[in-house]
Amino acid sequence: MATEIRNGKTTVYGKNGALKVEGVHLVNKNGEPVQLRGVSTHNVNSFPQFVNNDAIEFMADNWNMELYRYAMYTAFADGDAGYADGTDEHRAELEKMCIESVKKCAELGIYCMVDWHILFDYNPNMHKDMAIKFFANVSKALKDYDNVIYEICNEPNEDCTWEEIKSYAEEVIPVIRANDPDCVIVCGTPKWSQCVDEAADNPLEFDNVLYALHFYATTHKQWLRDKADYAMSKGCAIYVTEFGICDASGNGEIDYEETDRWFAYLDKHSISYSIWNLSNKDESSAMIAPTCDKVTGWTEDELSESGKWFVGRAK
Ligand code: IDC
């Protein structure tokens, strides 16, 4: 249960309640399609200072953030250990931050996505035992919170096949569902969560699941929307758990025209999305200007181009 009315207004949770998947749509308690406007953290191991309750509240109140994505890298990246290759103490800290984030989102009446962010560990089976440990712990602690969405593997890549991802999902989903039978789960797809078409040819045999599609507007064009069309034509629901308006490195030029094409598409199909990323790293996808060290309460001139675009875009 999450807050339904806050400061005299119906929250996004109050309007939509516990979500589920029907056909190709994420739907609300009345069976109507829902499109959630989300913000993803950067790697919480590298930018823990941005994971704070004031920031979550600020974004909900000022950026119309309806979902907060807790992006927890699972393996070593950019000089920092992940959940799987860090210490037990670090794992406990990451779980605590995750659980507190979901609870804060519940208090605000918004949704929270728990992202098992595989990347350099390109096949989710590499750290499957750790994934099971993590999801067992957090889903147990959060079993009474129906504002949580679990994302079980961010971006399988390299030679990882859909069959390998599917076999991982068949082991991990029941672990979560043992604590939270009705929760919504998003599964990553091959090639950095681009190949939703491959998943659609051999879908998961679970209810309430969606497939992740990630785009970076300067790199990913119509050909990627074609894959989404194909997946939906086969009855699969899509969730853009991560996107950028720059290139796939998270840096480089911004393509506003292609971004508009993507958003026309997402709006038309009521596909939910989360922007990558909440940090002040010196890269175009970071929403906060690199010259700003504040971890909440940002003014417009403290935002990057990506940040300004997102905050300025009315839903
Ligand atoms: C990028 C970050 C960058 C970091 C790099 C490696 O923006 O600061 O150095 O990861 O850790 C993804 C991934 C996401 C990437 C992002 C941009 O899910 O972790 O973040 N991206 O490259 N998929 C496509 C793009």
Short mmCIF file of C-alpha atoms and ligand atoms in Angstrom, two decimals:
data_model
loop_
_atom_site.label_atom_id
_atom_site.label_comp_id
_atom_site.label_asym_id
_atom_site.label_seq_id
_atom_site.Cartn_x
_atom_site.Cartn_y
_atom_site.Cartn_z
CA MET A 1 0.00 0.00 0.00
CA ALA A 2 1.28 3.46 -0.82
CA THR A 3 -0.01 6.99 -0.20
CA GLU A 4 -3.08 7.83 -2.28
CA ILE A 5 -3.58 11.47 -1.37
CA ARG A 6 -0.72 13.80 -0.52
CA ASN A 7 -0.85 17.54 0.00
CA GLY A 8 -4.49 17.46 -1.08
CA LYS A 9 -3.74 15.82 -4.43
CA THR A 10 -4.31 12.29 -5.68
CA THR A 11 -0.90 10.69 -6.20
CA VAL A 12 0.02 8.59 -9.22
CA TYR A 13 -0.40 5.55 -6.98
CA GLY A 14 -3.75 6.84 -5.75
CA LYS A 15 -4.93 7.03 -9.34
CA ASN A 16 -3.50 3.71 -10.50
CA GLY A 17 -2.99 1.42 -7.50
CA ALA A 18 -1.34 -1.96 -7.91
CA LEU A 19 -0.28 -2.40 -11.52
CA LYS A 20 -0.52 -5.48 -13.69
CA VAL A 21 0.06 -6.48 -17.29
CA GLU A 22 -2.82 -7.11 -19.68
CA GLY A 23 -1.99 -7.93 -23.28
CA VAL A 24 0.67 -5.48 -24.42
CA HIS A 25 -0.08 -2.95 -21.70
CA LEU A 26 0.94 -2.13 -18.19
CA VAL A 27 -2.48 -1.37 -16.69
CA ASN A 28 -3.85 0.18 -13.53
CA LYS A 29 -6.35 -1.11 -10.99
CA ASN A 30 -9.19 -0.33 -13.45
CA GLY A 31 -7.53 -2.11 -16.34
CA GLU A 32 -6.60 1.13 -18.12
CA PRO A 33 -3.15 1.48 -19.77
CA VAL A 34 -0.63 3.39 -17.67
CA GLN A 35 2.45 5.24 -18.88
CA LEU A 36 4.90 6.03 -16.10
CA ARG A 37 7.40 8.87 -16.33
CA GLY A 38 10.52 7.69 -14.58
CA VAL A 39 13.99 8.81 -13.58
CA SER A 40 16.85 6.33 -13.21
CA THR A 41 19.73 6.82 -10.87
CA HIS A 42 23.24 6.34 -12.20
CA ASN A 43 25.05 3.36 -10.66
CA VAL A 44 24.18 3.57 -6.97
CA ASN A 45 27.66 2.19 -6.12
CA SER A 46 29.32 5.15 -7.86
CA PHE A 47 26.82 7.90 -7.03
CA PRO A 48 25.29 6.96 -3.66
CA GLN A 49 25.02 10.63 -2.70
CA PHE A 50 22.19 11.00 -5.22
CA VAL A 51 20.22 8.21 -3.53
CA ASN A 52 18.56 10.25 -0.83
CA ASN A 53 15.01 10.86 0.30
CA ASP A 54 15.14 14.59 -0.34
CA ALA A 55 16.10 14.01 -3.97
CA ILE A 56 13.29 11.50 -4.46
CA GLU A 57 10.78 13.89 -2.94
CA PHE A 58 12.11 16.83 -4.94
CA MET A 59 11.79 14.95 -8.21
CA ALA A 60 8.29 13.72 -7.39
CA ASP A 61 7.18 17.24 -6.49
CA ASN A 62 9.04 19.27 -9.12
CA TRP A 63 9.78 16.97 -12.04
CA ASN A 64 6.54 15.02 -12.10
CA MET A 65 8.55 11.85 -11.50
CA GLU A 66 6.15 8.92 -11.21
CA LEU A 67 8.72 6.15 -10.93
CA TYR A 68 12.19 6.10 -9.45
CA ARG A 69 14.59 3.49 -10.81
CA TYR A 70 17.20 2.27 -8.36
CA ALA A 71 19.99 1.17 -10.76
CA MET A 72 22.31 -1.11 -8.86
CA TYR A 73 25.26 -2.33 -10.89
CA THR A 74 25.90 -5.95 -10.06
CA ALA A 75 29.57 -6.07 -11.07
CA PHE A 76 32.65 -3.86 -10.85
CA ALA A 77 32.39 -0.77 -13.07
CA ASP A 78 34.07 2.63 -13.29
CA GLY A 79 36.31 1.79 -10.30
CA ASP A 80 33.53 0.62 -7.99
CA ALA A 81 32.52 -2.85 -6.85
CA GLY A 82 28.98 -4.02 -7.52
CA TYR A 83 26.61 -6.10 -5.43
CA ALA A 84 27.98 -9.42 -6.64
CA ASP A 85 31.69 -8.71 -6.35
CA GLY A 86 31.67 -6.43 -3.29
CA THR A 87 31.77 -7.35 0.40
CA ASP A 88 28.90 -8.64 2.52
CA GLU A 89 28.83 -5.30 4.26
CA HIS A 90 28.47 -3.51 0.94
CA ARG A 91 25.65 -5.85 -0.09
CA ALA A 92 23.81 -5.12 3.15
CA GLU A 93 24.19 -1.39 2.54
CA LEU A 94 22.89 -1.68 -1.04
CA GLU A 95 19.86 -3.67 0.12
CA LYS A 96 19.14 -1.12 2.82
CA MET A 97 19.32 1.80 0.35
CA CYS A 98 17.07 -0.11 -2.04
CA ILE A 99 14.44 -0.92 0.57
CA GLU A 100 14.47 2.63 1.91
CA SER A 101 14.03 4.02 -1.60
CA VAL A 102 10.95 1.88 -2.23
CA LYS A 103 9.51 2.90 1.14
CA LYS A 104 10.16 6.57 0.43
CA CYS A 105 8.44 6.22 -2.95
CA ALA A 106 5.47 4.53 -1.22
CA GLU A 107 5.20 7.43 1.20
CA LEU A 108 5.16 9.83 -1.77
CA GLY A 109 2.63 7.74 -3.69
CA ILE A 110 4.95 6.96 -6.61
CA TYR A 111 6.39 3.71 -7.99
CA CYS A 112 9.92 2.38 -7.62
CA MET A 113 11.83 0.03 -9.90
CA VAL A 114 14.50 -2.22 -8.46
CA ASP A 115 17.07 -2.72 -11.22
CA TRP A 116 19.59 -5.59 -11.12
CA HIS A 117 21.92 -3.71 -13.43
CA ILE A 118 24.02 -6.26 -15.27
CA LEU A 119 26.31 -4.70 -17.87
CA PHE A 120 29.95 -5.81 -17.90
CA ASP A 121 28.65 -9.09 -16.44
CA TYR A 122 26.89 -9.58 -19.74
CA ASN A 123 25.11 -12.86 -19.03
CA PRO A 124 22.72 -12.83 -16.04
CA ASN A 125 23.65 -16.43 -15.26
CA MET A 126 27.15 -15.25 -14.24
CA HIS A 127 25.81 -13.94 -10.94
CA LYS A 128 22.54 -15.84 -10.76
CA ASP A 129 23.16 -17.00 -7.18
CA MET A 130 23.72 -13.42 -6.07
CA ALA A 131 20.60 -12.29 -7.95
CA ILE A 132 18.58 -14.93 -6.12
CA LYS A 133 20.03 -13.81 -2.79
CA PHE A 134 19.32 -10.14 -3.51
CA PHE A 135 15.79 -10.60 -4.82
CA ALA A 136 14.88 -13.02 -2.02
CA ASN A 137 15.98 -10.48 0.59
CA VAL A 138 14.43 -7.36 -0.89
CA SER A 139 11.16 -8.94 -2.02
CA LYS A 140 10.72 -10.35 1.49
CA ALA A 141 11.29 -6.94 3.05
CA LEU A 142 8.98 -5.31 0.50
CA LYS A 143 6.23 -7.91 0.31
CA ASP A 144 3.60 -5.45 1.53
CA TYR A 145 4.63 -2.71 -0.94
CA ASP A 146 2.74 -2.84 -4.20
CA ASN A 147 4.46 0.23 -5.67
CA VAL A 148 7.54 -1.82 -6.56
CA ILE A 149 8.49 -3.19 -9.98
CA TYR A 150 11.38 -5.64 -10.26
CA GLU A 151 13.77 -5.49 -13.23
CA ILE A 152 15.69 -8.74 -13.10
CA CYS A 153 18.55 -8.06 -15.56
CA ASN A 154 19.24 -4.67 -17.07
CA GLU A 155 21.11 -5.41 -20.28
CA PRO A 156 22.33 -8.85 -21.29
CA ASN A 157 24.89 -8.35 -24.07
CA GLU A 158 27.82 -9.89 -25.96
CA ASP A 159 26.87 -13.44 -26.96
CA CYS A 160 24.17 -13.93 -24.32
CA THR A 161 21.14 -15.52 -25.97
CA TRP A 162 17.45 -15.12 -25.17
CA GLU A 163 17.33 -18.81 -24.19
CA GLU A 164 19.97 -18.17 -21.52
CA ILE A 165 18.07 -15.12 -20.25
CA LYS A 166 14.84 -17.09 -20.22
CA SER A 167 16.38 -19.86 -18.16
CA TYR A 168 17.69 -17.27 -15.66
CA ALA A 169 14.23 -15.66 -15.48
CA GLU A 170 12.63 -19.04 -14.83
CA GLU A 171 14.76 -19.36 -11.69
CA VAL A 172 14.65 -15.78 -10.44
CA ILE A 173 10.99 -14.87 -11.02
CA PRO A 174 9.67 -17.64 -8.69
CA VAL A 175 11.99 -16.38 -5.93
CA ILE A 176 10.37 -12.94 -6.10
CA ARG A 177 6.86 -14.27 -6.59
CA ALA A 178 7.20 -16.49 -3.50
CA ASN A 179 7.08 -13.26 -1.47
CA ASP A 180 5.07 -11.07 -3.82
CA PRO A 181 2.82 -13.22 -6.03
CA ASP A 182 1.30 -10.43 -8.11
CA CYS A 183 4.20 -8.05 -8.64
CA VAL A 184 5.15 -6.69 -12.03
CA ILE A 185 8.52 -7.88 -13.36
CA VAL A 186 10.55 -6.58 -16.30
CA CYS A 187 13.06 -8.84 -18.04
CA GLY A 188 16.03 -7.62 -20.06
CA THR A 189 16.49 -8.81 -23.63
CA PRO A 190 19.56 -9.67 -25.76
CA LYS A 191 22.01 -7.07 -27.11
CA TRP A 192 21.66 -4.39 -24.44
CA SER A 193 17.88 -4.86 -24.21
CA GLN A 194 17.25 -4.24 -27.86
CA CYS A 195 16.09 -7.67 -29.07
CA VAL A 196 12.54 -7.76 -27.76
CA ASP A 197 11.72 -9.54 -31.03
CA GLU A 198 13.75 -12.58 -29.94
CA ALA A 199 11.93 -12.67 -26.61
CA ALA A 200 8.58 -12.38 -28.38
CA ASP A 201 9.31 -15.52 -30.40
CA ASN A 202 9.70 -17.52 -27.20
CA PRO A 203 8.05 -15.54 -24.40
CA LEU A 204 8.24 -16.13 -20.66
CA GLU A 205 5.51 -18.31 -19.24
CA PHE A 206 4.59 -15.97 -16.37
CA ASP A 207 1.85 -13.40 -15.86
CA ASN A 208 2.60 -9.74 -15.22
CA VAL A 209 5.87 -9.56 -17.11
CA LEU A 210 7.17 -6.97 -19.57
CA TYR A 211 10.27 -6.95 -21.74
CA ALA A 212 12.89 -4.21 -21.56
CA LEU A 213 13.64 -2.09 -24.61
CA HIS A 214 16.40 0.52 -24.24
CA PHE A 215 17.05 3.35 -26.66
CA TYR A 216 19.54 6.20 -26.96
CA ALA A 217 18.10 8.56 -29.54
CA THR A 218 21.32 9.46 -31.37
CA THR A 219 22.12 5.76 -31.92
CA HIS A 220 18.79 3.93 -32.04
CA LYS A 221 16.29 4.77 -34.75
CA GLN A 222 13.30 3.33 -36.57
CA TRP A 223 14.89 -0.12 -36.80
CA LEU A 224 14.60 -0.46 -33.04
CA ARG A 225 10.99 0.70 -33.02
CA ASP A 226 10.38 -1.98 -35.66
CA LYS A 227 11.55 -4.59 -33.16
CA ALA A 228 9.14 -3.18 -30.58
CA ASP A 229 6.31 -3.32 -33.15
CA TYR A 230 7.12 -6.93 -33.85
CA ALA A 231 7.17 -7.84 -30.14
CA MET A 232 3.84 -6.12 -29.53
CA SER A 233 2.33 -7.80 -32.59
CA LYS A 234 3.15 -11.09 -30.85
CA GLY A 235 1.43 -9.90 -27.67
CA CYS A 236 4.48 -8.88 -25.61
CA ALA A 237 4.41 -5.81 -23.38
CA ILE A 238 7.36 -3.41 -23.57
CA TYR A 239 8.90 -1.22 -20.88
CA VAL A 240 11.59 1.35 -21.73
CA THR A 241 13.26 1.01 -18.35
CA GLU A 242 16.13 3.18 -19.60
CA PHE A 243 16.66 5.68 -22.41
CA GLY A 244 18.84 8.65 -23.27
CA ILE A 245 18.46 11.49 -25.72
CA CYS A 246 22.19 11.30 -26.58
CA ASP A 247 24.21 8.37 -27.96
CA ALA A 248 24.52 4.87 -26.55
CA SER A 249 27.77 5.65 -24.74
CA GLY A 250 25.72 7.93 -22.49
CA ASN A 251 27.59 10.86 -23.98
CA GLY A 252 27.92 12.72 -27.30
CA GLU A 253 25.40 14.68 -29.30
CA ILE A 254 21.75 15.00 -28.42
CA ASP A 255 19.26 14.19 -31.17
CA TYR A 256 16.07 16.10 -30.36
CA GLU A 257 14.31 15.14 -33.59
CA GLU A 258 14.78 11.43 -33.05
CA THR A 259 13.80 11.90 -29.41
CA ASP A 260 10.52 13.42 -30.58
CA ARG A 261 9.95 10.40 -32.83
CA TRP A 262 10.58 8.08 -29.91
CA PHE A 263 8.20 9.96 -27.66
CA ALA A 264 5.46 10.05 -30.29
CA TYR A 265 5.87 6.27 -30.38
CA LEU A 266 5.92 5.77 -26.59
CA ASP A 267 2.91 8.02 -26.13
CA LYS A 268 0.96 6.30 -28.90
CA HIS A 269 1.49 2.89 -27.33
CA SER A 270 1.42 4.06 -23.72
CA ILE A 271 4.89 2.67 -23.05
CA SER A 272 6.49 3.62 -19.74
CA TYR A 273 10.01 5.03 -19.63
CA SER A 274 12.83 6.14 -17.31
CA ILE A 275 15.55 8.57 -18.27
CA TRP A 276 19.21 7.65 -17.67
CA ASN A 277 20.65 9.20 -15.39
CA LEU A 278 20.47 11.17 -12.15
CA SER A 279 24.06 12.29 -11.57
CA ASN A 280 26.40 15.19 -12.24
CA LYS A 281 28.94 13.12 -14.19
CA ASP A 282 30.46 15.03 -17.08
CA GLU A 283 28.50 13.20 -19.80
CA SER A 284 25.46 14.22 -21.84
CA SER A 285 23.09 11.67 -20.29
CA ALA A 286 23.66 12.98 -16.74
CA MET A 287 20.79 15.27 -15.77
CA ILE A 288 22.69 17.53 -13.39
CA ALA A 289 25.35 19.95 -14.66
CA PRO A 290 28.91 18.76 -13.87
CA THR A 291 29.60 22.07 -12.13
CA CYS A 292 26.79 21.47 -9.60
CA ASP A 293 27.43 19.39 -6.48
CA LYS A 294 23.94 19.62 -5.00
CA VAL A 295 22.19 16.30 -4.40
CA THR A 296 18.63 17.70 -4.35
CA GLY A 297 16.78 20.97 -4.90
CA TRP A 298 18.29 21.75 -8.29
CA THR A 299 17.34 24.94 -10.13
CA GLU A 300 16.93 24.95 -13.90
CA ASP A 301 20.38 26.39 -14.52
CA GLU A 302 21.90 23.55 -12.49
CA LEU A 303 20.60 21.01 -14.97
CA SER A 304 22.36 19.67 -18.07
CA GLU A 305 20.74 19.77 -21.51
CA SER A 306 19.25 16.31 -20.88
CA GLY A 307 17.98 17.42 -17.49
CA LYS A 308 16.43 20.58 -18.91
CA TRP A 309 14.79 18.63 -21.69
CA PHE A 310 13.26 16.08 -19.32
CA VAL A 311 12.08 18.55 -16.71
CA GLY A 312 10.70 20.86 -19.40
CA ARG A 313 8.80 18.13 -21.16
CA ALA A 314 5.20 18.12 -20.04
CA LYS A 315 3.82 14.65 -19.76
C1 IDC B 1 26.99 4.26 -18.66
C2 IDC B 1 27.21 5.51 -17.85
C3 IDC B 1 28.70 5.86 -17.81
C4 IDC B 1 29.48 4.65 -17.34
C5 IDC B 1 29.18 3.44 -18.22
C6 IDC B 1 29.87 2.18 -17.73
O1 IDC B 1 26.43 6.55 -18.38
O2 IDC B 1 28.92 6.96 -16.95
O3 IDC B 1 30.88 4.93 -17.40
O4 IDC B 1 27.78 3.19 -18.19
O5 IDC B 1 29.50 1.87 -16.43
C7 IDC B 1 23.41 1.52 -20.98
C8 IDC B 1 23.62 1.00 -19.62
C9 IDC B 1 24.14 2.07 -18.69
C10 IDC B 1 25.13 2.95 -19.42
C11 IDC B 1 24.36 3.71 -20.50
C12 IDC B 1 25.21 4.71 -21.30
O6 IDC B 1 22.49 0.37 -19.07
O7 IDC B 1 24.73 1.45 -17.58
O8 IDC B 1 25.65 3.90 -18.50
N1 IDC B 1 23.79 2.73 -21.42
O9 IDC B 1 26.24 4.05 -21.94
N2 IDC B 1 22.83 0.89 -21.98
C13 IDC B 1 22.89 1.68 -23.08
C14 IDC B 1 23.49 2.85 -22.73
#
